[in-house]
Amino acid sequence: MSLDEERSLATNVQVGERSSSPPTSSPPTSSPPTSSPPTSSPPQPQRLAVAEDERGQTRKSLVREIKRIDAWTNNLIDNGLFDKRHKKLFGKKQKEDEVRVEMDRVFKDIQDNLYMARKSLDNDDLPASEYYVAQALRAYEKALYAPSRTWRFSNVYAGPMWIYLVGFLVSVLVFYWYQLDANFLNLHVHIQEAALHATTWGTLGAILRGLWFLKDKVSDRRYRNSFRIYLISTPFLGGLFGAIFYFLIVSGLFIIAPAQAPEILANQTTISESNATTTTTQTGSANQANNTSERNVSTLAIIPLAALAGFNWEWAIMILKRIGESFKGEMEPEDKIDR
């Protein structure tokens, strides 16, 4: 090989090496990417406080639910569900022994689940407590809808008490309307009519109280058969309180205005001549209008107090106690009162 060929070969090798090596280039200058501002997350202590507050609310809710299911179950016991001899269960006719065994098992399930819910709550295991509360509620619903509809209508929804109070209300309103329209009792004395107004509206106020009480207990599933005596006596107690308050007003008239009281009561206890006969003179017409106005005013004053006394027994008893204490204070010697 000649000297020229060797030089050309060396030159080609150097050129190939240059082409095979990667070109050195400076990195491109680029602007930094625009980033959105970071979302602010609450600090760790604040998140822990929120979580602890939620756990506290959950714990209170579970405690209320456990107490409510326990109270519902006790109401069913008081109404005789677990001691009653049911002839059919869950829509199927069965033997009484089988029904009793099934009801005992349902009652045991309710109590066991409530016990486990309380125990899990004491161990701070809220998910387990929620599970057992749900199981206890399911067992309660199973026991509630096990008997017949007639039993539930009477012992859970208080059907007979609703019928009694509503029927009493309708009867009193019919009697009151018929008396005002026809006066079949022949009450021509104003004090008798006022006493009738007070007794009637006291009875209506007490019936309203009974209906309100029954609505609250039934809607919260806290009705018990032991409430029947209270509800049956409600209208009679309201009528008594209404009449008592009317006579207190009359007796208070003697205390406040002893000089004018006999004249006022004399005008109320006698039949006014203007109501008995038709007068044609202008003076007679004026007297009749005055008597009618006084009668309407006295009636409007009696009705609200009588209805309030029939509805709010506590208020009526408080007034009676204060009247009794005032007389007691007057009768006792001063040295004993000071002590």
mmCIF file of C-alpha atoms in Angstrom:
data_model
loop_
_atom_site.group_PDB
_atom_site.id
_atom_site.type_symbol
_atom_site.label_atom_id
_atom_site.label_comp_id
_atom_site.label_asym_id
_atom_site.label_seq_id
_atom_site.Cartn_x
_atom_site.Cartn_y
_atom_site.Cartn_z
ATOM 1 C CA MET A 1 0.000 0.000 0.000
ATOM 2 C CA SER A 2 1.372 3.383 -0.916
ATOM 3 C CA LEU A 3 1.865 6.318 1.385
ATOM 4 C CA ASP A 4 -0.988 8.320 -0.191
ATOM 5 C CA GLU A 5 -3.475 5.528 0.328
ATOM 6 C CA GLU A 6 -2.556 5.232 4.010
ATOM 7 C CA ARG A 7 -3.082 8.968 4.532
ATOM 8 C CA SER A 8 -6.496 8.943 2.862
ATOM 9 C CA LEU A 9 -7.559 5.966 4.971
ATOM 10 C CA ALA A 10 -6.532 7.723 8.187
ATOM 11 C CA THR A 11 -8.441 10.814 7.137
ATOM 12 C CA ASN A 12 -11.625 8.781 6.495
ATOM 13 C CA VAL A 13 -11.404 7.126 9.906
ATOM 14 C CA GLN A 14 -11.130 10.492 11.677
ATOM 15 C CA VAL A 15 -14.114 11.845 9.725
ATOM 16 C CA GLY A 16 -16.198 8.779 10.674
ATOM 17 C CA GLU A 17 -15.370 9.164 14.327
ATOM 18 C CA ARG A 18 -16.455 12.818 14.287
ATOM 19 C CA SER A 19 -19.783 11.978 12.628
ATOM 20 C CA SER A 20 -20.545 9.126 15.031
ATOM 21 C CA SER A 21 -20.024 11.187 18.205
ATOM 22 C CA PRO A 22 -23.236 13.006 19.387
ATOM 23 C CA PRO A 23 -23.244 16.729 18.905
ATOM 24 C CA THR A 24 -22.799 18.700 22.055
ATOM 25 C CA SER A 25 -25.636 21.179 22.385
ATOM 26 C CA SER A 26 -26.436 23.522 25.186
ATOM 27 C CA PRO A 27 -29.776 22.809 27.005
ATOM 28 C CA PRO A 28 -32.658 24.952 25.787
ATOM 29 C CA THR A 29 -33.672 27.732 28.044
ATOM 30 C CA SER A 30 -37.344 27.360 28.976
ATOM 31 C CA SER A 31 -39.526 29.356 31.303
ATOM 32 C CA PRO A 32 -40.562 27.539 34.509
ATOM 33 C CA PRO A 33 -44.045 25.948 34.282
ATOM 34 C CA THR A 34 -46.880 27.904 35.804
ATOM 35 C CA SER A 35 -48.325 25.930 38.688
ATOM 36 C CA SER A 36 -51.633 26.554 40.484
ATOM 37 C CA PRO A 37 -51.400 27.618 44.121
ATOM 38 C CA PRO A 38 -51.475 24.612 46.443
ATOM 39 C CA THR A 39 -54.814 23.896 48.122
ATOM 40 C CA SER A 40 -54.694 24.712 51.764
ATOM 41 C CA SER A 41 -55.537 21.673 53.892
ATOM 42 C CA PRO A 42 -56.469 22.062 57.553
ATOM 43 C CA PRO A 43 -53.651 21.435 59.925
ATOM 44 C CA GLN A 44 -53.374 18.075 61.617
ATOM 45 C CA PRO A 45 -54.659 19.190 65.087
ATOM 46 C CA GLN A 46 -57.750 20.733 63.503
ATOM 47 C CA ARG A 47 -58.549 17.541 61.581
ATOM 48 C CA LEU A 48 -58.175 15.529 64.747
ATOM 49 C CA ALA A 49 -60.525 17.874 66.589
ATOM 50 C CA VAL A 50 -63.156 17.543 63.838
ATOM 51 C CA ALA A 51 -62.868 13.760 63.844
ATOM 52 C CA GLU A 52 -63.173 13.655 67.621
ATOM 53 C CA ASP A 53 -66.256 15.871 67.497
ATOM 54 C CA GLU A 54 -67.870 13.562 64.924
ATOM 55 C CA ARG A 55 -67.165 10.560 67.132
ATOM 56 C CA GLY A 56 -68.728 12.352 70.066
ATOM 57 C CA GLN A 57 -71.877 13.106 68.077
ATOM 58 C CA THR A 58 -72.060 9.489 66.900
ATOM 59 C CA ARG A 59 -71.671 8.256 70.452
ATOM 60 C CA LYS A 60 -74.516 10.497 71.691
ATOM 61 C CA SER A 61 -76.742 9.345 68.836
ATOM 62 C CA LEU A 62 -76.072 5.694 69.667
ATOM 63 C CA VAL A 63 -76.823 6.260 73.343
ATOM 64 C CA ARG A 64 -80.160 7.913 72.464
ATOM 65 C CA GLU A 65 -81.049 5.091 70.071
ATOM 66 C CA ILE A 66 -80.249 2.418 72.660
ATOM 67 C CA LYS A 67 -82.392 4.149 75.278
ATOM 68 C CA ARG A 68 -85.240 4.607 72.810
ATOM 69 C CA ILE A 69 -85.318 0.943 71.747
ATOM 70 C CA ASP A 70 -85.152 -0.101 75.394
ATOM 71 C CA ALA A 71 -88.100 2.181 76.248
ATOM 72 C CA TRP A 72 -90.089 0.863 73.274
ATOM 73 C CA THR A 73 -89.496 -2.705 74.421
ATOM 74 C CA ASN A 74 -90.595 -1.886 77.964
ATOM 75 C CA ASN A 75 -93.809 -0.373 76.585
ATOM 76 C CA LEU A 76 -94.535 -3.593 74.701
ATOM 77 C CA ILE A 77 -93.922 -5.534 77.903
ATOM 78 C CA ASP A 78 -96.300 -3.233 79.803
ATOM 79 C CA ASN A 79 -98.956 -3.686 77.111
ATOM 80 C CA GLY A 80 -98.664 -7.468 77.429
ATOM 81 C CA LEU A 81 -97.129 -8.400 74.075
ATOM 82 C CA PHE A 82 -94.732 -11.044 75.364
ATOM 83 C CA ASP A 83 -97.241 -12.497 77.846
ATOM 84 C CA LYS A 84 -100.236 -12.599 75.503
ATOM 85 C CA ARG A 85 -101.326 -15.933 74.055
ATOM 86 C CA HIS A 86 -101.202 -15.188 70.342
ATOM 87 C CA LYS A 87 -102.772 -17.784 68.084
ATOM 88 C CA LYS A 88 -100.930 -16.719 64.957
ATOM 89 C CA LEU A 89 -97.528 -15.267 64.262
ATOM 90 C CA PHE A 90 -96.177 -13.575 61.126
ATOM 91 C CA GLY A 91 -99.460 -14.244 59.320
ATOM 92 C CA LYS A 92 -99.374 -18.009 59.956
ATOM 93 C CA LYS A 93 -101.520 -19.998 62.347
ATOM 94 C CA GLN A 94 -99.368 -21.828 64.863
ATOM 95 C CA LYS A 95 -99.712 -23.524 68.191
ATOM 96 C CA GLU A 96 -99.667 -21.279 71.236
ATOM 97 C CA ASP A 97 -96.574 -22.993 72.630
ATOM 98 C CA GLU A 98 -94.653 -22.365 69.413
ATOM 99 C CA VAL A 99 -95.731 -18.732 69.379
ATOM 100 C CA ARG A 100 -94.654 -18.246 72.989
ATOM 101 C CA VAL A 101 -91.251 -19.781 72.302
ATOM 102 C CA GLU A 102 -90.802 -17.552 69.252
ATOM 103 C CA MET A 103 -91.760 -14.388 71.165
ATOM 104 C CA ASP A 104 -89.370 -15.287 73.986
ATOM 105 C CA ARG A 105 -86.610 -15.755 71.436
ATOM 106 C CA VAL A 106 -87.332 -12.359 69.837
ATOM 107 C CA PHE A 107 -87.291 -10.680 73.242
ATOM 108 C CA LYS A 108 -83.965 -12.334 74.047
ATOM 109 C CA ASP A 109 -82.552 -11.131 70.730
ATOM 110 C CA ILE A 110 -83.526 -7.550 71.550
ATOM 111 C CA GLN A 111 -81.921 -7.655 74.977
ATOM 112 C CA ASP A 112 -78.753 -9.420 73.768
ATOM 113 C CA ASN A 113 -78.228 -6.918 70.968
ATOM 114 C CA LEU A 114 -78.780 -3.969 73.293
ATOM 115 C CA TYR A 115 -76.288 -5.449 75.745
ATOM 116 C CA MET A 116 -73.666 -5.929 73.029
ATOM 117 C CA ALA A 117 -74.316 -2.396 71.732
ATOM 118 C CA ARG A 118 -73.679 -0.932 75.188
ATOM 119 C CA LYS A 119 -70.600 -3.073 75.666
ATOM 120 C CA SER A 120 -69.166 -2.058 72.282
ATOM 121 C CA LEU A 121 -69.870 1.575 73.122
ATOM 122 C CA ASP A 122 -67.964 1.242 76.389
ATOM 123 C CA ASN A 123 -65.030 -0.246 74.461
ATOM 124 C CA ASP A 124 -65.144 2.716 72.038
ATOM 125 C CA ASP A 125 -65.999 0.389 69.145
ATOM 126 C CA LEU A 126 -68.553 2.566 67.367
ATOM 127 C CA PRO A 127 -69.000 0.445 64.181
ATOM 128 C CA ALA A 128 -69.788 -2.657 66.239
ATOM 129 C CA SER A 129 -72.203 -0.668 68.408
ATOM 130 C CA GLU A 130 -74.017 0.621 65.315
ATOM 131 C CA TYR A 131 -74.340 -2.934 64.037
ATOM 132 C CA TYR A 132 -75.861 -4.248 67.264
ATOM 133 C CA VAL A 133 -78.228 -1.268 67.486
ATOM 134 C CA ALA A 134 -79.476 -2.044 63.978
ATOM 135 C CA GLN A 135 -79.956 -5.694 64.939
ATOM 136 C CA ALA A 136 -81.876 -4.711 68.085
ATOM 137 C CA LEU A 137 -84.131 -2.402 66.049
ATOM 138 C CA ARG A 138 -84.769 -5.183 63.541
ATOM 139 C CA ALA A 139 -85.714 -7.594 66.339
ATOM 140 C CA TYR A 140 -88.016 -4.968 67.862
ATOM 141 C CA GLU A 141 -89.812 -4.429 64.560
ATOM 142 C CA LYS A 142 -90.208 -8.171 64.254
ATOM 143 C CA ALA A 143 -91.819 -8.339 67.700
ATOM 144 C CA LEU A 144 -94.019 -5.296 67.024
ATOM 145 C CA TYR A 145 -95.560 -6.647 63.832
ATOM 146 C CA ALA A 146 -95.864 -10.218 65.078
ATOM 147 C CA PRO A 147 -99.365 -9.883 66.653
ATOM 148 C CA SER A 148 -102.571 -9.092 64.812
ATOM 149 C CA ARG A 149 -103.608 -5.663 63.562
ATOM 150 C CA THR A 150 -106.377 -5.517 66.147
ATOM 151 C CA TRP A 151 -103.854 -5.868 68.961
ATOM 152 C CA ARG A 152 -101.633 -3.139 67.513
ATOM 153 C CA PHE A 153 -104.630 -0.849 66.962
ATOM 154 C CA SER A 154 -105.597 -1.156 70.606
ATOM 155 C CA ASN A 155 -102.234 -1.395 72.384
ATOM 156 C CA VAL A 156 -99.784 0.493 70.165
ATOM 157 C CA TYR A 157 -101.877 3.114 68.352
ATOM 158 C CA ALA A 158 -104.373 3.616 71.233
ATOM 159 C CA GLY A 159 -107.408 3.259 68.975
ATOM 160 C CA PRO A 160 -110.026 3.001 71.776
ATOM 161 C CA MET A 161 -108.679 6.139 73.453
ATOM 162 C CA TRP A 162 -108.849 8.109 70.187
ATOM 163 C CA ILE A 163 -112.453 6.981 69.722
ATOM 164 C CA TYR A 164 -113.316 7.865 73.324
ATOM 165 C CA LEU A 165 -111.835 11.379 73.283
ATOM 166 C CA VAL A 166 -113.120 12.302 69.821
ATOM 167 C CA GLY A 167 -116.567 10.917 70.653
ATOM 168 C CA PHE A 168 -116.611 12.854 73.922
ATOM 169 C CA LEU A 169 -115.608 16.022 72.068
ATOM 170 C CA VAL A 170 -118.393 15.637 69.498
ATOM 171 C CA SER A 171 -120.955 14.882 72.227
ATOM 172 C CA VAL A 172 -120.021 17.968 74.245
ATOM 173 C CA LEU A 173 -120.150 20.232 71.188
ATOM 174 C CA VAL A 174 -123.569 18.863 70.141
ATOM 175 C CA PHE A 175 -124.917 19.290 73.671
ATOM 176 C CA TYR A 176 -123.524 22.816 73.902
ATOM 177 C CA TRP A 177 -124.932 23.864 70.537
ATOM 178 C CA TYR A 178 -128.358 22.366 71.272
ATOM 179 C CA GLN A 179 -128.489 24.055 74.676
ATOM 180 C CA LEU A 180 -127.652 27.456 73.187
ATOM 181 C CA ASP A 181 -130.179 26.962 70.398
ATOM 182 C CA ALA A 182 -133.135 25.381 72.224
ATOM 183 C CA ASN A 183 -132.323 25.930 75.930
ATOM 184 C CA PHE A 184 -133.769 22.539 76.803
ATOM 185 C CA LEU A 185 -132.379 22.826 80.361
ATOM 186 C CA ASN A 186 -134.506 25.969 80.904
ATOM 187 C CA LEU A 187 -131.600 28.049 82.185
ATOM 188 C CA HIS A 188 -132.994 31.572 82.400
ATOM 189 C CA VAL A 189 -130.655 32.703 85.187
ATOM 190 C CA HIS A 190 -127.449 34.288 84.002
ATOM 191 C CA ILE A 191 -125.259 32.735 86.686
ATOM 192 C CA GLN A 192 -126.427 29.282 85.625
ATOM 193 C CA GLU A 193 -125.629 29.987 81.995
ATOM 194 C CA ALA A 194 -122.171 31.285 82.923
ATOM 195 C CA ALA A 195 -121.492 28.163 84.973
ATOM 196 C CA LEU A 196 -122.532 26.051 81.975
ATOM 197 C CA HIS A 197 -120.129 27.983 79.723
ATOM 198 C CA ALA A 198 -117.283 27.512 82.192
ATOM 199 C CA THR A 199 -117.883 23.784 82.650
ATOM 200 C CA THR A 200 -118.253 23.130 78.929
ATOM 201 C CA TRP A 201 -115.133 25.005 77.886
ATOM 202 C CA GLY A 202 -113.147 23.516 80.736
ATOM 203 C CA THR A 203 -114.131 20.087 79.415
ATOM 204 C CA LEU A 204 -113.120 21.056 75.874
ATOM 205 C CA GLY A 205 -109.748 22.316 77.086
ATOM 206 C CA ALA A 206 -109.133 19.046 78.935
ATOM 207 C CA ILE A 207 -110.072 16.994 75.859
ATOM 208 C CA LEU A 208 -107.576 19.018 73.833
ATOM 209 C CA ARG A 209 -104.952 18.256 76.462
ATOM 210 C CA GLY A 210 -105.754 14.542 76.272
ATOM 211 C CA LEU A 211 -105.591 14.484 72.472
ATOM 212 C CA TRP A 212 -102.252 16.321 72.485
ATOM 213 C CA PHE A 213 -100.840 13.957 75.103
ATOM 214 C CA LEU A 214 -102.051 10.934 73.137
ATOM 215 C CA LYS A 215 -100.578 12.267 69.896
ATOM 216 C CA ASP A 216 -97.140 12.651 71.464
ATOM 217 C CA LYS A 217 -97.117 9.215 73.064
ATOM 218 C CA VAL A 218 -98.416 7.327 70.038
ATOM 219 C CA SER A 219 -96.142 9.078 67.531
ATOM 220 C CA ASP A 220 -93.109 8.273 69.706
ATOM 221 C CA ARG A 221 -94.309 4.691 70.377
ATOM 222 C CA ARG A 222 -94.440 5.342 74.116
ATOM 223 C CA TYR A 223 -98.127 4.638 74.688
ATOM 224 C CA ARG A 224 -98.954 2.346 77.583
ATOM 225 C CA ASN A 225 -102.260 0.839 78.626
ATOM 226 C CA SER A 226 -101.722 2.335 82.073
ATOM 227 C CA PHE A 227 -102.478 5.758 80.525
ATOM 228 C CA ARG A 228 -106.120 4.792 80.033
ATOM 229 C CA ILE A 229 -107.232 5.894 83.505
ATOM 230 C CA TYR A 230 -105.618 9.291 82.952
ATOM 231 C CA LEU A 231 -107.228 9.741 79.534
ATOM 232 C CA ILE A 232 -110.676 8.590 80.692
ATOM 233 C CA SER A 233 -110.681 11.031 83.611
ATOM 234 C CA THR A 234 -109.374 13.969 81.538
ATOM 235 C CA PRO A 235 -112.747 15.480 80.410
ATOM 236 C CA PHE A 236 -114.248 15.280 83.900
ATOM 237 C CA LEU A 237 -111.257 16.940 85.535
ATOM 238 C CA GLY A 238 -111.347 19.728 82.941
ATOM 239 C CA GLY A 239 -115.032 20.390 83.594
ATOM 240 C CA LEU A 240 -114.396 20.543 87.335
ATOM 241 C CA PHE A 241 -111.503 22.981 86.932
ATOM 242 C CA GLY A 242 -113.578 25.200 84.636
ATOM 243 C CA ALA A 243 -116.473 25.341 87.090
ATOM 244 C CA ILE A 244 -114.176 25.941 90.056
ATOM 245 C CA PHE A 245 -112.529 28.866 88.324
ATOM 246 C CA TYR A 246 -115.885 30.423 87.524
ATOM 247 C CA PHE A 247 -116.911 30.271 91.179
ATOM 248 C CA LEU A 248 -113.511 31.662 92.144
ATOM 249 C CA ILE A 249 -114.225 34.644 89.895
ATOM 250 C CA VAL A 250 -117.614 35.105 91.525
ATOM 251 C CA SER A 251 -116.153 34.832 95.022
ATOM 252 C CA GLY A 252 -113.320 37.180 94.055
ATOM 253 C CA LEU A 253 -115.957 39.728 93.164
ATOM 254 C CA PHE A 254 -116.993 39.852 96.804
ATOM 255 C CA ILE A 255 -113.368 40.342 97.865
ATOM 256 C CA ILE A 256 -112.514 43.039 95.326
ATOM 257 C CA ALA A 257 -115.803 44.947 95.343
ATOM 258 C CA PRO A 258 -117.871 43.884 98.362
ATOM 259 C CA ALA A 259 -120.234 46.848 98.093
ATOM 260 C CA GLN A 260 -121.146 46.359 94.430
ATOM 261 C CA ALA A 261 -121.091 42.527 94.451
ATOM 262 C CA PRO A 262 -124.660 41.959 95.739
ATOM 263 C CA GLU A 263 -126.106 44.336 93.147
ATOM 264 C CA ILE A 264 -124.141 42.732 90.309
ATOM 265 C CA LEU A 265 -125.105 39.215 91.333
ATOM 266 C CA ALA A 266 -128.699 40.298 91.850
ATOM 267 C CA ASN A 267 -128.791 41.497 88.251
ATOM 268 C CA GLN A 268 -127.302 38.201 87.115
ATOM 269 C CA THR A 269 -129.499 35.888 89.164
ATOM 270 C CA THR A 270 -132.822 37.389 88.170
ATOM 271 C CA ILE A 271 -134.571 37.323 84.879
ATOM 272 C CA SER A 272 -134.501 40.799 83.449
ATOM 273 C CA GLU A 273 -137.865 42.195 82.512
ATOM 274 C CA SER A 274 -136.528 43.244 79.148
ATOM 275 C CA ASN A 275 -135.816 39.576 78.274
ATOM 276 C CA ALA A 276 -139.163 38.311 79.509
ATOM 277 C CA THR A 277 -141.454 40.858 77.862
ATOM 278 C CA THR A 278 -141.269 42.984 74.785
ATOM 279 C CA THR A 279 -140.992 46.643 75.701
ATOM 280 C CA THR A 280 -141.917 49.383 73.361
ATOM 281 C CA THR A 281 -140.415 52.318 75.194
ATOM 282 C CA GLN A 282 -137.002 53.688 74.398
ATOM 283 C CA THR A 283 -135.816 53.154 77.982
ATOM 284 C CA GLY A 284 -136.750 49.485 77.883
ATOM 285 C CA SER A 285 -134.831 48.970 74.652
ATOM 286 C CA ALA A 286 -131.742 50.631 76.097
ATOM 287 C CA ASN A 287 -131.884 48.418 79.203
ATOM 288 C CA GLN A 288 -132.182 45.282 77.058
ATOM 289 C CA ALA A 289 -129.163 46.288 75.001
ATOM 290 C CA ASN A 290 -127.138 46.962 78.140
ATOM 291 C CA ASN A 291 -128.068 43.595 79.662
ATOM 292 C CA THR A 292 -127.145 41.785 76.463
ATOM 293 C CA SER A 293 -123.823 43.618 76.263
ATOM 294 C CA GLU A 294 -122.978 42.801 79.890
ATOM 295 C CA ARG A 295 -123.886 39.180 79.305
ATOM 296 C CA ASN A 296 -121.630 38.911 76.222
ATOM 297 C CA VAL A 297 -118.736 40.604 78.019
ATOM 298 C CA SER A 298 -118.978 38.283 81.026
ATOM 299 C CA THR A 299 -119.190 35.222 78.767
ATOM 300 C CA LEU A 300 -116.107 36.254 76.793
ATOM 301 C CA ALA A 301 -114.243 36.749 80.065
ATOM 302 C CA ILE A 302 -115.207 33.332 81.437
ATOM 303 C CA ILE A 303 -114.587 31.123 78.383
ATOM 304 C CA PRO A 304 -110.806 31.698 77.953
ATOM 305 C CA LEU A 305 -110.073 31.231 81.649
ATOM 306 C CA ALA A 306 -112.183 28.079 81.853
ATOM 307 C CA ALA A 307 -110.556 26.588 78.723
ATOM 308 C CA LEU A 308 -107.080 27.446 80.061
ATOM 309 C CA ALA A 309 -107.864 25.870 83.414
ATOM 310 C CA GLY A 310 -109.100 22.719 81.683
ATOM 311 C CA PHE A 311 -106.046 22.475 79.431
ATOM 312 C CA ASN A 312 -103.315 23.539 81.856
ATOM 313 C CA TRP A 313 -104.026 21.754 85.119
ATOM 314 C CA GLU A 314 -100.675 22.748 86.573
ATOM 315 C CA TRP A 315 -101.531 26.424 86.181
ATOM 316 C CA ALA A 316 -104.964 25.915 87.758
ATOM 317 C CA ILE A 317 -103.501 24.004 90.700
ATOM 318 C CA MET A 318 -100.853 26.703 91.179
ATOM 319 C CA ILE A 319 -103.582 29.377 91.384
ATOM 320 C CA LEU A 320 -105.548 27.303 93.890
ATOM 321 C CA LYS A 321 -102.418 26.750 95.998
ATOM 322 C CA ARG A 322 -101.639 30.464 96.025
ATOM 323 C CA ILE A 323 -105.178 31.263 97.138
ATOM 324 C CA GLY A 324 -104.900 28.665 99.897
ATOM 325 C CA GLU A 325 -101.508 29.968 101.014
ATOM 326 C CA SER A 326 -102.846 33.539 101.146
ATOM 327 C CA PHE A 327 -105.598 32.485 103.535
ATOM 328 C CA LYS A 328 -103.115 30.442 105.526
ATOM 329 C CA GLY A 329 -100.814 33.437 105.880
ATOM 330 C CA GLU A 330 -103.670 35.574 107.182
ATOM 331 C CA MET A 331 -104.682 32.974 109.775
ATOM 332 C CA GLU A 332 -101.192 32.261 111.179
ATOM 333 C CA PRO A 333 -99.638 34.626 113.740
ATOM 334 C CA GLU A 334 -96.982 37.017 112.573
ATOM 335 C CA ASP A 335 -94.201 35.580 114.744
ATOM 336 C CA LYS A 336 -94.714 32.160 113.202
ATOM 337 C CA ILE A 337 -94.685 33.611 109.684
ATOM 338 C CA ASP A 338 -91.403 35.425 110.348
ATOM 339 C CA ARG A 339 -89.777 32.190 111.399
#
